Coordinates of C-alpha atoms in Angstrom, one line a residue:
X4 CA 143.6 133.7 79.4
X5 CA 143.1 134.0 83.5
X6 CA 139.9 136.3 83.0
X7 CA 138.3 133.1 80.7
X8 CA 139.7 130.9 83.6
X9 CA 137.8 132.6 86.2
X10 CA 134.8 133.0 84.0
X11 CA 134.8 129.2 83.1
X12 CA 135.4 128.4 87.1
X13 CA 132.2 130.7 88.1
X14 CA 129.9 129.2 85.4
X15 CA 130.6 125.6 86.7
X16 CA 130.1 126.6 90.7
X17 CA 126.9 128.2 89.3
X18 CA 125.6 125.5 87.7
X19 CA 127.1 122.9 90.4
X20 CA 125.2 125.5 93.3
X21 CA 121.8 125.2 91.3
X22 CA 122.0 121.6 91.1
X23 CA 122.4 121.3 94.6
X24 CA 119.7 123.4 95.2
X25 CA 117.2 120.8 95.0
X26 CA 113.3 120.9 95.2
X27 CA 112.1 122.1 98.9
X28 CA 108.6 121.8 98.2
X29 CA 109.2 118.4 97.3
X30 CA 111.0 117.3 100.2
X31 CA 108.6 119.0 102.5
X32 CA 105.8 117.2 101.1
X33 CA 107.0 114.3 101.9
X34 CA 108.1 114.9 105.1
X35 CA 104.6 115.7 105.9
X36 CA 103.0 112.6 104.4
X37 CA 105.7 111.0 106.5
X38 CA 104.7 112.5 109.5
X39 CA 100.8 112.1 108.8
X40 CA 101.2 108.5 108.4
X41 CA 103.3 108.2 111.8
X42 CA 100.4 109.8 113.5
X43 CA 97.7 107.8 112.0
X44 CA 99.6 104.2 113.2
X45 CA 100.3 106.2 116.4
X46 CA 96.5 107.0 116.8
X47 CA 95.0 103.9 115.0
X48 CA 93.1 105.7 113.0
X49 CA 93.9 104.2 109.7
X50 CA 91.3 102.8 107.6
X51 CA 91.3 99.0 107.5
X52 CA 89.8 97.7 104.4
X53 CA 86.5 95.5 104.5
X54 CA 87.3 92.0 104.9
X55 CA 85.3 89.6 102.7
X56 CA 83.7 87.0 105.0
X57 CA 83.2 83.6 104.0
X58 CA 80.9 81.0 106.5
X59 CA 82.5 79.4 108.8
X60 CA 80.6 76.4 107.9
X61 CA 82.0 76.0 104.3
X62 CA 85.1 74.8 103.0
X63 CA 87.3 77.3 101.2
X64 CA 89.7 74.8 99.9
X65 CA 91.0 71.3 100.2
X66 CA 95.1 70.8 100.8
X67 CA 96.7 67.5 101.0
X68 CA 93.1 66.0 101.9
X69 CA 92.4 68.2 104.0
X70 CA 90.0 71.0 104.4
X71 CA 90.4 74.2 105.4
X72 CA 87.1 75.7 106.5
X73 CA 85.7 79.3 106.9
X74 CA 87.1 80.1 110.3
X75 CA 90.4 79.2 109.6
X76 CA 90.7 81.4 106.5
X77 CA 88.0 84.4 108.0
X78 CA 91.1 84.8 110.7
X79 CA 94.3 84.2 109.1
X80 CA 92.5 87.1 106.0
X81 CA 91.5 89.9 108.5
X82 CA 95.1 89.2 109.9
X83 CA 96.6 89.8 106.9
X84 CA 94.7 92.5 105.8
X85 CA 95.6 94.5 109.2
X86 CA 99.3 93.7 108.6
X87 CA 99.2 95.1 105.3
X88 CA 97.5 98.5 106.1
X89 CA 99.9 98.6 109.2
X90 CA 102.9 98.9 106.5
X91 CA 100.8 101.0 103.9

């Protein structure tokens, strides 16, 4: 009975050890990707997407009578696109 004890015992730690284990490729991928992206936003070398431009002249849309005009929306869009690269 103590020799099927032990035997049960070791079986578990070996299956509990290989669980642990764990995938180190995995982890080290993403460790890198990780690390590329710091560098990029370090460096500023990320790619900003190309920002539709509307005239300045022309009125995007009209909110509570009034209207909001190229300019206005040609700013607050590149703005938003730069945040939005800047968290990936």
């Amino acid at each position: 009975m103590r020799k099927l004890t032990y035997l049960l015992i070791t079986g578990l730690l070996i299956v509990v050890l290989a669980a642990c284990g764990g995938n180190e490729e995995s982890s080290n991928d993403k460790k890198e990707e990780d690390t590329n992206t710091e560098e990029q936003a370090k460096s500023g070398e990320q790619e900003q997407p190309e920002v539709d431009k509307v005239d300045a002249d022309k009125v995007v849309a009209t909110v509570n009578g009034e209207e909001i005009k190229g300019e206005d929306f040609n700013a607050l869009y590149s703005q938003s696109q730069m945040q939005y690269v800047q968290m990936g």
